[in-house]
């Protein structure tokens, strides 16, 4: 069965607005992206050939501030996927109450097939193509799947060359040496731990010794695994695109991270049993953290999930049908827009620091991050209790309410 993330995002939206008393025109207005840019652009490859790539930048909503959202490099990127991710960014930023709208970008490319020089060419050309939209006051990209701090440094440099001076606040997730923020690299993963720990407190599940399973061992997955490990949890299985590794006694996560830096995969780790990604998702555990792609927990495997908590590190890992099955089975879901909001929160801190050219300590950043995420978790928990809703619907209605209020106050159809 084909899963379209944009259909999922809209279905989640429709489900949430049923609980709100919004004017029909507002419901319709917030349902669609504000603007979408499609670019087809040439890049010279190492062998002198020229290849044409397709990229997207979508702004879902701008009423609460400039758009914020990552850039994804993946061979399966589609406009619908970017639309969904942009909409989720709108809700995520509103949920943690930071002054941004939602945006997202992507290029249809398998970054692992390109050399570093080719990736640099591609990034610089794509930056120029989307420079119509991006800027420190209008739209601020960040890393996502397949992009990293180096990609952001190239983006910042290209934009800055056009301006004639350094503009660090045009992008977040940059290396610290070019104006990045301490704590940004691990922010999403550490944030997953903060909200998961909060959920475990509410559900009276001790974190010490809790079995944790992580799908995806990139930026989000490895940092979430490390943060849970540092809390005393027992991370029993992790995976990447090549497969998974399982050790019921717990994996040595710091050592495994070092191993992956050299070997490029978790699957060659000697201290565990090799398992498939499908098996990994169905392991018995207290916390399952999908931190790879969309549509990993579906109607086909939701009955087999044996976790007490699903903490959505990835965006859109659970299909609508699976969501219902998990809910019926009493599995507590920490929805993506809450669970992985640590990244955009520290991106916001990075942007503020870049605008002021005044930088904070890592301790300060993580303290502020924890405060914001715990407050957002508590807001969602309260709404869920008051209205007898699941956490995803509670989070989405809270966010939509904030965006709708801003839209009404600014005026939906102003006379220009
Ligand atoms: P990444 O590229 O650093 O890592 C992705 C990981 O997933 C890699 O280990 C890769 O091997 C693995 N993977 C890819 N396809 C897979 C498959 N089919 N099965 C199992 N594993 C697979 O990406 P990331 O930045 O960690 O992003 C992961 C998810 O988290 C995405 O959904 C992204 O949108 C979301 N997210 C990222 C951030 C951030 O700050 N990086 C913030 C919020 C949300």
Short mmCIF file of C-alpha atoms and ligand atoms in Angstrom, two decimals:
data_model
loop_
_atom_site.label_atom_id
_atom_site.label_comp_id
_atom_site.label_asym_id
_atom_site.label_seq_id
_atom_site.Cartn_x
_atom_site.Cartn_y
_atom_site.Cartn_z
CA UNK A 1 0.00 0.00 0.00
CA UNK A 2 1.32 3.42 -0.93
CA UNK A 3 1.50 5.98 1.87
CA UNK A 4 1.51 9.62 0.94
CA UNK A 5 2.80 11.84 3.79
CA UNK A 6 0.77 14.80 2.53
CA UNK A 7 -2.44 12.77 2.81
CA UNK A 8 -1.37 11.76 6.32
CA UNK A 9 -0.64 15.37 7.34
CA UNK A 10 -4.00 16.53 5.98
CA UNK A 11 -5.90 13.65 7.60
CA UNK A 12 -4.26 14.46 10.96
CA UNK A 13 -5.22 18.08 10.43
CA UNK A 14 -8.83 17.20 9.59
CA UNK A 15 -9.02 15.00 12.66
CA UNK A 16 -7.72 17.80 14.88
CA UNK A 17 -9.87 20.67 13.55
CA UNK A 18 -13.02 18.67 14.35
CA UNK A 19 -12.26 19.45 17.99
CA UNK A 20 -11.93 23.18 17.34
CA UNK A 21 -14.55 25.81 16.74
CA UNK A 22 -12.85 27.51 13.79
CA UNK A 23 -14.48 29.38 10.92
CA UNK A 24 -14.67 27.25 7.78
CA UNK A 25 -12.54 29.70 5.78
CA UNK A 26 -9.79 29.50 8.39
CA UNK A 27 -9.85 25.71 8.32
CA UNK A 28 -9.49 25.80 4.55
CA UNK A 29 -6.78 28.50 4.65
CA UNK A 30 -4.53 26.57 7.06
CA UNK A 31 -4.97 23.34 5.12
CA UNK A 32 -2.75 24.34 2.17
CA UNK A 33 0.81 25.59 1.72
CA UNK A 34 1.19 29.32 1.16
CA UNK A 35 3.75 28.95 -1.62
CA UNK A 36 5.75 26.23 -3.36
CA UNK A 37 8.89 26.55 -5.46
CA UNK A 38 10.06 23.76 -7.78
CA UNK A 39 13.52 24.10 -9.29
CA UNK A 40 15.31 22.01 -11.92
CA UNK A 41 18.99 22.82 -11.95
CA UNK A 42 22.23 21.57 -13.53
CA UNK A 43 25.25 20.37 -11.57
CA UNK A 44 28.64 19.51 -13.01
CA UNK A 45 29.79 16.08 -11.82
CA UNK A 46 33.41 15.02 -11.21
CA UNK A 47 33.67 13.35 -14.64
CA UNK A 48 32.63 16.56 -16.43
CA UNK A 49 29.06 15.38 -17.18
CA UNK A 50 26.18 17.69 -16.29
CA UNK A 51 23.23 16.20 -14.38
CA UNK A 52 19.88 17.91 -13.83
CA UNK A 53 18.41 17.71 -10.32
CA UNK A 54 14.96 18.62 -9.02
CA UNK A 55 14.48 20.43 -5.73
CA UNK A 56 11.66 21.97 -3.72
CA UNK A 57 11.11 24.66 -1.12
CA UNK A 58 7.64 24.92 0.37
CA UNK A 59 6.28 27.52 2.80
CA UNK A 60 3.23 26.21 4.58
CA UNK A 61 2.38 29.18 6.76
CA UNK A 62 4.00 32.47 7.75
CA UNK A 63 1.55 34.13 10.14
CA UNK A 64 3.66 33.60 13.27
CA UNK A 65 7.00 34.55 11.70
CA UNK A 66 9.58 33.58 9.06
CA UNK A 67 9.42 30.02 7.82
CA UNK A 68 11.70 27.44 9.38
CA UNK A 69 12.43 23.95 8.16
CA UNK A 70 15.12 21.57 7.06
CA UNK A 71 16.45 20.57 3.67
CA UNK A 72 16.34 16.87 2.86
CA UNK A 73 18.57 15.07 0.33
CA UNK A 74 17.01 11.72 -0.52
CA UNK A 75 16.22 9.84 -3.71
CA UNK A 76 12.54 9.49 -2.77
CA UNK A 77 11.85 13.18 -2.03
CA UNK A 78 8.55 14.36 -3.58
CA UNK A 79 6.64 17.61 -3.53
CA UNK A 80 3.94 15.96 -1.40
CA UNK A 81 6.50 14.82 1.13
CA UNK A 82 7.96 18.34 1.37
CA UNK A 83 4.43 19.79 1.74
CA UNK A 84 3.69 17.43 4.62
CA UNK A 85 6.97 18.22 6.34
CA UNK A 86 6.33 21.97 5.93
CA UNK A 87 2.87 21.66 7.50
CA UNK A 88 4.28 19.67 10.42
CA UNK A 89 6.88 22.42 10.90
CA UNK A 90 4.10 25.00 11.25
CA UNK A 91 2.47 22.98 14.03
CA UNK A 92 5.79 22.10 15.66
CA UNK A 93 6.96 25.72 15.92
CA UNK A 94 3.58 26.81 17.27
CA UNK A 95 3.53 23.95 19.76
CA UNK A 96 6.85 24.92 21.32
CA UNK A 97 5.79 28.54 20.95
CA UNK A 98 8.69 29.88 18.91
CA UNK A 99 8.03 32.71 16.44
CA UNK A 100 8.24 30.80 13.16
CA UNK A 101 6.00 29.51 10.42
CA UNK A 102 6.61 26.17 8.76
CA UNK A 103 8.70 25.44 5.68
CA UNK A 104 10.69 22.58 4.24
CA UNK A 105 12.95 21.81 1.30
CA UNK A 106 14.35 18.83 -0.48
CA UNK A 107 16.38 17.63 -3.43
CA UNK A 108 15.78 14.34 -5.22
CA UNK A 109 19.25 12.84 -4.84
CA UNK A 110 20.96 9.96 -3.11
CA UNK A 111 23.73 11.92 -1.34
CA UNK A 112 25.74 8.74 -0.75
CA UNK A 113 26.29 8.39 -4.51
CA UNK A 114 27.88 11.85 -4.85
CA UNK A 115 31.43 12.90 -3.98
CA UNK A 116 31.98 15.73 -1.54
CA UNK A 117 32.79 18.11 -4.42
CA UNK A 118 29.58 17.12 -6.25
CA UNK A 119 27.54 17.63 -3.08
CA UNK A 120 29.08 21.05 -2.64
CA UNK A 121 28.26 22.01 -6.25
CA UNK A 122 24.72 20.74 -5.84
CA UNK A 123 24.21 22.59 -2.54
CA UNK A 124 25.57 25.88 -3.85
CA UNK A 125 23.45 25.72 -6.99
CA UNK A 126 20.32 24.72 -5.08
CA UNK A 127 20.94 27.59 -2.62
CA UNK A 128 21.12 30.07 -5.50
CA UNK A 129 17.92 28.62 -6.99
CA UNK A 130 15.97 29.00 -3.74
CA UNK A 131 17.55 32.34 -2.80
CA UNK A 132 14.28 33.88 -4.03
CA UNK A 133 12.77 32.63 -0.80
CA UNK A 134 15.44 32.19 1.87
CA UNK A 135 16.87 34.88 4.13
CA UNK A 136 17.38 35.59 7.85
CA UNK A 137 14.04 37.46 8.04
CA UNK A 138 12.04 35.31 5.65
CA UNK A 139 12.97 31.64 5.55
CA UNK A 140 15.72 29.89 7.49
CA UNK A 141 16.69 26.34 6.40
CA UNK A 142 18.34 23.68 8.58
CA UNK A 143 19.63 20.11 8.15
CA UNK A 144 17.35 17.13 7.69
CA UNK A 145 17.90 13.63 6.35
CA UNK A 146 20.92 13.47 4.09
CA UNK A 147 22.21 16.95 4.96
CA UNK A 148 24.51 17.99 7.80
CA UNK A 149 26.44 20.95 9.29
CA UNK A 150 28.82 20.98 6.28
CA UNK A 151 25.85 21.33 3.91
CA UNK A 152 24.62 24.28 5.99
CA UNK A 153 28.08 25.91 5.91
CA UNK A 154 28.03 25.76 2.06
CA UNK A 155 24.51 27.18 2.04
CA UNK A 156 25.46 30.02 4.37
CA UNK A 157 28.59 30.79 2.34
CA UNK A 158 26.71 30.87 -0.98
CA UNK A 159 24.00 33.16 0.40
CA UNK A 160 26.62 35.37 2.09
CA UNK A 161 28.62 35.73 -1.15
CA UNK A 162 25.51 37.06 -2.89
CA UNK A 163 25.02 39.59 -0.05
CA UNK A 164 28.69 40.62 0.12
CA UNK A 165 28.96 39.93 3.85
CA UNK A 166 28.51 37.02 6.25
CA UNK A 167 24.87 36.26 7.09
CA UNK A 168 25.04 33.52 9.72
CA UNK A 169 21.33 33.79 10.60
CA UNK A 170 20.21 32.60 7.13
CA UNK A 171 20.61 28.98 8.18
CA UNK A 172 20.82 26.91 11.36
CA UNK A 173 22.60 23.67 12.10
CA UNK A 174 25.89 25.23 10.96
CA UNK A 175 29.24 24.18 12.43
CA UNK A 176 30.04 26.16 15.59
CA UNK A 177 33.09 27.73 13.93
CA UNK A 178 30.88 29.60 11.42
CA UNK A 179 28.26 30.78 13.90
CA UNK A 180 26.51 27.53 14.80
CA UNK A 181 25.14 26.91 18.25
CA UNK A 182 26.57 24.64 20.87
CA UNK A 183 24.14 21.81 21.47
CA UNK A 184 22.47 22.00 18.03
CA UNK A 185 23.92 18.77 16.71
CA UNK A 186 22.51 16.67 19.56
CA UNK A 187 19.42 18.84 20.19
CA UNK A 188 16.79 16.70 18.46
CA UNK A 189 18.02 13.48 20.06
CA UNK A 190 18.42 15.03 23.52
CA UNK A 191 14.95 16.54 23.10
CA UNK A 192 13.54 13.07 22.36
CA UNK A 193 15.00 11.99 25.70
CA UNK A 194 13.53 14.98 27.61
CA UNK A 195 9.97 14.32 26.41
CA UNK A 196 10.32 10.54 26.71
CA UNK A 197 11.58 10.91 30.28
CA UNK A 198 8.60 13.14 31.04
CA UNK A 199 6.20 10.56 29.57
CA UNK A 200 7.86 7.81 31.60
CA UNK A 201 7.41 9.84 34.79
CA UNK A 202 3.72 10.28 34.01
CA UNK A 203 3.29 6.59 33.24
CA UNK A 204 5.42 5.49 36.23
CA UNK A 205 7.97 3.64 34.08
CA UNK A 206 11.49 3.92 35.55
CA UNK A 207 14.05 5.08 32.98
CA UNK A 208 16.86 3.23 34.73
CA UNK A 209 17.11 -0.15 32.98
CA UNK A 210 14.21 0.57 30.60
CA UNK A 211 14.59 -1.28 27.30
CA UNK A 212 14.94 1.11 24.38
CA UNK A 213 14.88 0.28 20.66
CA UNK A 214 15.94 2.86 18.05
CA UNK A 215 15.29 2.66 14.31
CA UNK A 216 17.73 4.87 12.38
CA UNK A 217 21.17 5.74 13.75
CA UNK A 218 21.78 9.11 12.13
CA UNK A 219 21.66 12.48 13.81
CA UNK A 220 18.40 11.92 15.67
CA UNK A 221 18.64 8.20 16.37
CA UNK A 222 22.23 8.11 17.60
CA UNK A 223 21.81 11.16 19.83
CA UNK A 224 18.52 9.90 21.24
CA UNK A 225 20.14 6.53 21.94
CA UNK A 226 23.10 8.24 23.61
CA UNK A 227 20.89 10.50 25.74
CA UNK A 228 18.72 7.55 26.87
CA UNK A 229 21.87 5.50 27.57
CA UNK A 230 23.24 8.37 29.69
CA UNK A 231 20.00 8.27 31.71
CA UNK A 232 20.65 4.62 32.55
CA UNK A 233 18.30 3.10 29.97
CA UNK A 234 19.22 -0.20 28.34
CA UNK A 235 19.40 0.43 24.58
CA UNK A 236 18.90 -3.13 23.31
CA UNK A 237 18.66 -2.57 19.56
CA UNK A 238 19.47 0.03 16.92
CA UNK A 239 19.41 0.00 13.13
CA UNK A 240 20.24 1.90 9.98
CA UNK A 241 19.37 1.50 6.32
CA UNK A 242 21.51 -1.67 6.15
CA UNK A 243 19.79 -3.47 9.05
CA UNK A 244 19.84 -3.72 12.82
CA UNK A 245 21.84 -5.04 15.74
CA UNK A 246 20.31 -6.53 18.92
CA UNK A 247 21.79 -7.26 22.31
CA UNK A 248 19.32 -7.97 25.14
CA UNK A 249 22.00 -6.99 27.69
CA UNK A 250 22.29 -3.51 26.19
CA UNK A 251 24.55 -1.94 23.59
CA UNK A 252 27.54 0.22 24.48
CA UNK A 253 26.21 3.30 22.68
CA UNK A 254 29.27 5.61 22.95
CA UNK A 255 31.48 2.83 21.54
CA UNK A 256 28.93 2.02 18.85
CA UNK A 257 28.84 5.67 17.76
CA UNK A 258 32.63 5.57 17.35
CA UNK A 259 32.31 2.34 15.38
CA UNK A 260 29.70 3.86 13.02
CA UNK A 261 31.93 6.90 12.44
CA UNK A 262 34.53 4.52 10.99
CA UNK A 263 32.51 1.63 9.55
CA UNK A 264 29.56 3.68 8.29
CA UNK A 265 26.99 1.19 9.63
CA UNK A 266 25.78 -0.38 12.88
CA UNK A 267 25.47 -3.81 11.28
CA UNK A 268 29.17 -4.69 11.63
CA UNK A 269 29.13 -4.14 15.41
CA UNK A 270 30.43 -7.42 16.85
CA UNK A 271 28.68 -7.35 20.23
CA UNK A 272 25.15 -8.36 19.20
CA UNK A 273 22.94 -10.29 16.86
CA UNK A 274 22.07 -9.01 13.37
CA UNK A 275 18.36 -8.42 12.83
CA UNK A 276 16.24 -6.83 10.13
CA UNK A 277 14.53 -3.45 10.46
CA UNK A 278 11.17 -5.27 10.41
CA UNK A 279 12.13 -7.45 13.38
CA UNK A 280 13.61 -4.50 15.25
CA UNK A 281 10.29 -2.66 15.23
CA UNK A 282 8.53 -5.59 16.89
CA UNK A 283 10.99 -6.19 19.76
CA UNK A 284 9.53 -6.11 23.26
CA UNK A 285 10.66 -2.89 24.96
CA UNK A 286 9.54 0.03 27.08
CA UNK A 287 10.41 2.67 24.46
CA UNK A 288 10.52 2.37 20.68
CA UNK A 289 12.07 5.37 18.91
CA UNK A 290 11.52 5.42 15.14
CA UNK A 291 14.17 7.89 13.97
CA UNK A 292 14.55 7.17 10.25
CA UNK A 293 11.80 7.73 7.70
CA UNK A 294 8.05 8.21 7.37
CA UNK A 295 5.56 5.31 7.30
CA UNK A 296 7.51 2.76 9.30
CA UNK A 297 4.69 1.74 11.64
CA UNK A 298 1.78 0.74 9.43
CA UNK A 299 -1.44 -1.28 9.54
CA UNK A 300 0.72 -4.29 8.61
CA UNK A 301 2.99 -4.22 11.68
CA UNK A 302 1.12 -2.10 14.28
CA UNK A 303 -0.44 -5.18 15.91
CA UNK A 304 3.09 -6.57 16.41
CA UNK A 305 4.58 -3.52 18.13
CA UNK A 306 5.48 -4.52 21.70
CA UNK A 307 6.54 -1.15 23.15
CA UNK A 308 4.79 0.76 25.92
CA UNK A 309 5.82 4.11 24.46
CA UNK A 310 6.46 5.06 20.83
CA UNK A 311 8.57 8.23 20.78
CA UNK A 312 8.48 9.62 17.25
CA UNK A 313 11.98 10.92 16.59
CA UNK A 314 11.30 10.87 12.84
CA UNK A 315 8.61 12.92 11.16
CA UNK A 316 5.49 10.97 10.23
CA UNK A 317 6.74 7.46 11.13
CA UNK A 318 3.23 6.21 12.00
CA UNK A 319 0.46 5.95 9.41
CA UNK A 320 -3.07 7.00 10.27
CA UNK A 321 -4.33 3.40 10.45
CA UNK A 322 -1.38 2.33 12.60
CA UNK A 323 -1.97 5.29 14.90
CA UNK A 324 -5.47 4.02 15.62
CA UNK A 325 -4.28 0.47 16.21
CA UNK A 326 -1.56 1.58 18.65
CA UNK A 327 -4.03 3.80 20.48
CA UNK A 328 -6.54 0.97 20.78
CA UNK A 329 -3.78 -1.26 22.14
CA UNK A 330 -2.97 1.33 24.82
CA UNK A 331 0.47 2.22 23.48
CA UNK A 332 1.40 5.78 24.42
CA UNK A 333 2.57 7.82 21.42
CA UNK A 334 4.69 10.93 21.81
CA UNK A 335 3.84 12.60 18.49
CA UNK A 336 6.58 13.81 16.16
CA UNK A 337 5.66 17.48 16.39
CA UNK A 338 6.37 17.32 20.12
CA UNK A 339 8.95 14.53 20.26
CA UNK A 340 11.47 15.86 17.75
CA UNK A 341 10.89 19.59 18.38
CA UNK A 342 14.25 19.89 20.18
CA UNK A 343 15.98 20.46 16.84
CA UNK A 344 13.95 23.45 15.79
CA UNK A 345 14.05 24.84 19.33
CA UNK A 346 17.84 24.95 19.39
CA UNK A 347 17.76 26.16 15.77
CA UNK A 348 15.73 29.06 17.10
CA UNK A 349 18.39 29.67 19.76
CA UNK A 350 21.05 29.53 17.03
CA UNK A 351 19.16 32.08 14.92
CA UNK A 352 18.73 34.45 17.89
CA UNK A 353 22.46 34.12 18.70
CA UNK A 354 23.33 34.72 15.02
CA UNK A 355 21.20 37.86 14.83
CA UNK A 356 22.74 39.24 18.03
CA UNK A 357 26.22 37.82 17.45
CA UNK A 358 26.20 36.90 21.10
CA UNK A 359 26.66 33.24 21.97
CA UNK A 360 25.45 31.17 24.92
CA UNK A 361 27.02 28.23 26.76
CA UNK A 362 25.92 24.67 26.05
CA UNK A 363 24.66 24.36 29.61
CA UNK A 364 22.43 27.40 29.11
CA UNK A 365 21.13 26.03 25.82
CA UNK A 366 20.24 22.58 27.16
CA UNK A 367 18.60 24.12 30.25
CA UNK A 368 16.39 26.35 28.07
CA UNK A 369 15.66 23.43 25.72
CA UNK A 370 14.51 21.19 28.57
CA UNK A 371 12.28 23.95 29.97
CA UNK A 372 10.57 24.53 26.62
CA UNK A 373 10.04 20.86 25.79
CA UNK A 374 8.79 19.89 29.25
CA UNK A 375 6.36 22.84 29.15
CA UNK A 376 5.11 21.75 25.70
CA UNK A 377 4.72 18.17 26.93
CA UNK A 378 2.74 19.38 29.95
CA UNK A 379 0.51 21.56 27.73
CA UNK A 380 -0.30 18.56 25.53
CA UNK A 381 -0.84 16.26 28.50
CA UNK A 382 -3.26 18.78 30.06
CA UNK A 383 -5.28 19.19 26.85
CA UNK A 384 -5.33 15.42 26.33
CA UNK A 385 -6.64 14.89 29.89
CA UNK A 386 -9.17 17.73 29.76
CA UNK A 387 -10.63 16.68 26.42
CA UNK A 388 -10.01 12.95 26.68
CA UNK A 389 -7.81 12.91 23.59
CA UNK A 390 -4.64 11.18 22.49
CA UNK A 391 -1.40 13.19 22.62
CA UNK A 392 -1.18 13.68 18.84
CA UNK A 393 -4.60 15.23 18.53
CA UNK A 394 -3.97 17.31 21.67
CA UNK A 395 -0.65 18.59 20.30
CA UNK A 396 -2.10 19.33 16.87
CA UNK A 397 -5.12 21.23 18.17
CA UNK A 398 -2.97 23.29 20.53
CA UNK A 399 -0.72 24.24 17.64
CA UNK A 400 -3.55 24.92 15.19
CA UNK A 401 -5.27 27.09 17.79
CA UNK A 402 -2.16 29.27 18.15
CA UNK A 403 -1.71 29.65 14.39
CA UNK A 404 -5.42 30.31 13.87
CA UNK A 405 -5.41 32.99 16.54
CA UNK A 406 -2.43 34.74 14.93
CA UNK A 407 -4.09 34.51 11.50
CA UNK A 408 -7.34 36.01 12.80
CA UNK A 409 -5.51 38.81 14.62
CA UNK A 410 -3.46 39.70 11.56
CA UNK A 411 -6.52 39.39 9.31
CA UNK A 412 -7.08 36.54 6.90
CA UNK A 413 -8.11 38.72 3.94
CA UNK A 414 -6.45 42.09 4.56
CA UNK A 415 -7.01 44.88 1.99
CA UNK A 416 -3.46 45.48 0.81
P1 LIG B 1 20.13 11.18 9.09
O1 LIG B 1 20.30 11.19 7.62
O2 LIG B 1 21.19 11.74 9.97
O3 LIG B 1 19.89 9.66 9.59
C1 LIG B 1 18.90 8.82 9.07
C2 LIG B 1 19.14 7.40 9.58
O4 LIG B 1 18.07 6.55 9.12
C3 LIG B 1 20.42 6.76 9.06
O5 LIG B 1 21.00 5.95 10.07
C4 LIG B 1 19.93 5.88 7.90
O6 LIG B 1 20.80 4.80 7.63
C5 LIG B 1 18.62 5.41 8.49
N1 LIG B 1 17.67 4.93 7.47
C6 LIG B 1 17.40 5.46 6.25
N2 LIG B 1 16.49 4.71 5.60
C7 LIG B 1 16.17 3.71 6.46
C8 LIG B 1 15.29 2.60 6.37
N3 LIG B 1 14.57 2.38 5.28
N4 LIG B 1 15.20 1.78 7.44
C9 LIG B 1 15.94 1.99 8.56
N5 LIG B 1 16.79 3.01 8.68
C10 LIG B 1 16.91 3.85 7.65
O7 LIG B 1 18.70 11.87 9.36
P2 LIG B 1 18.19 12.58 10.69
O8 LIG B 1 18.53 14.02 10.62
O9 LIG B 1 18.61 11.76 11.87
O10 LIG B 1 16.60 12.49 10.47
C11 LIG B 1 15.86 11.32 10.79
C12 LIG B 1 14.39 11.70 10.93
O11 LIG B 1 14.24 12.68 11.95
C13 LIG B 1 13.74 12.30 9.68
O12 LIG B 1 12.38 11.90 9.67
C14 LIG B 1 13.82 13.80 9.95
O13 LIG B 1 12.83 14.52 9.25
C15 LIG B 1 13.58 13.81 11.43
N6 LIG B 1 14.04 15.02 12.12
C16 LIG B 1 15.36 15.39 12.08
C17 LIG B 1 15.77 16.52 12.79
C18 LIG B 1 17.22 16.93 12.86
O14 LIG B 1 17.50 17.88 13.61
N7 LIG B 1 18.12 16.27 12.17
C19 LIG B 1 14.83 17.29 13.48
C20 LIG B 1 13.50 16.88 13.51
C21 LIG B 1 13.13 15.74 12.83
#
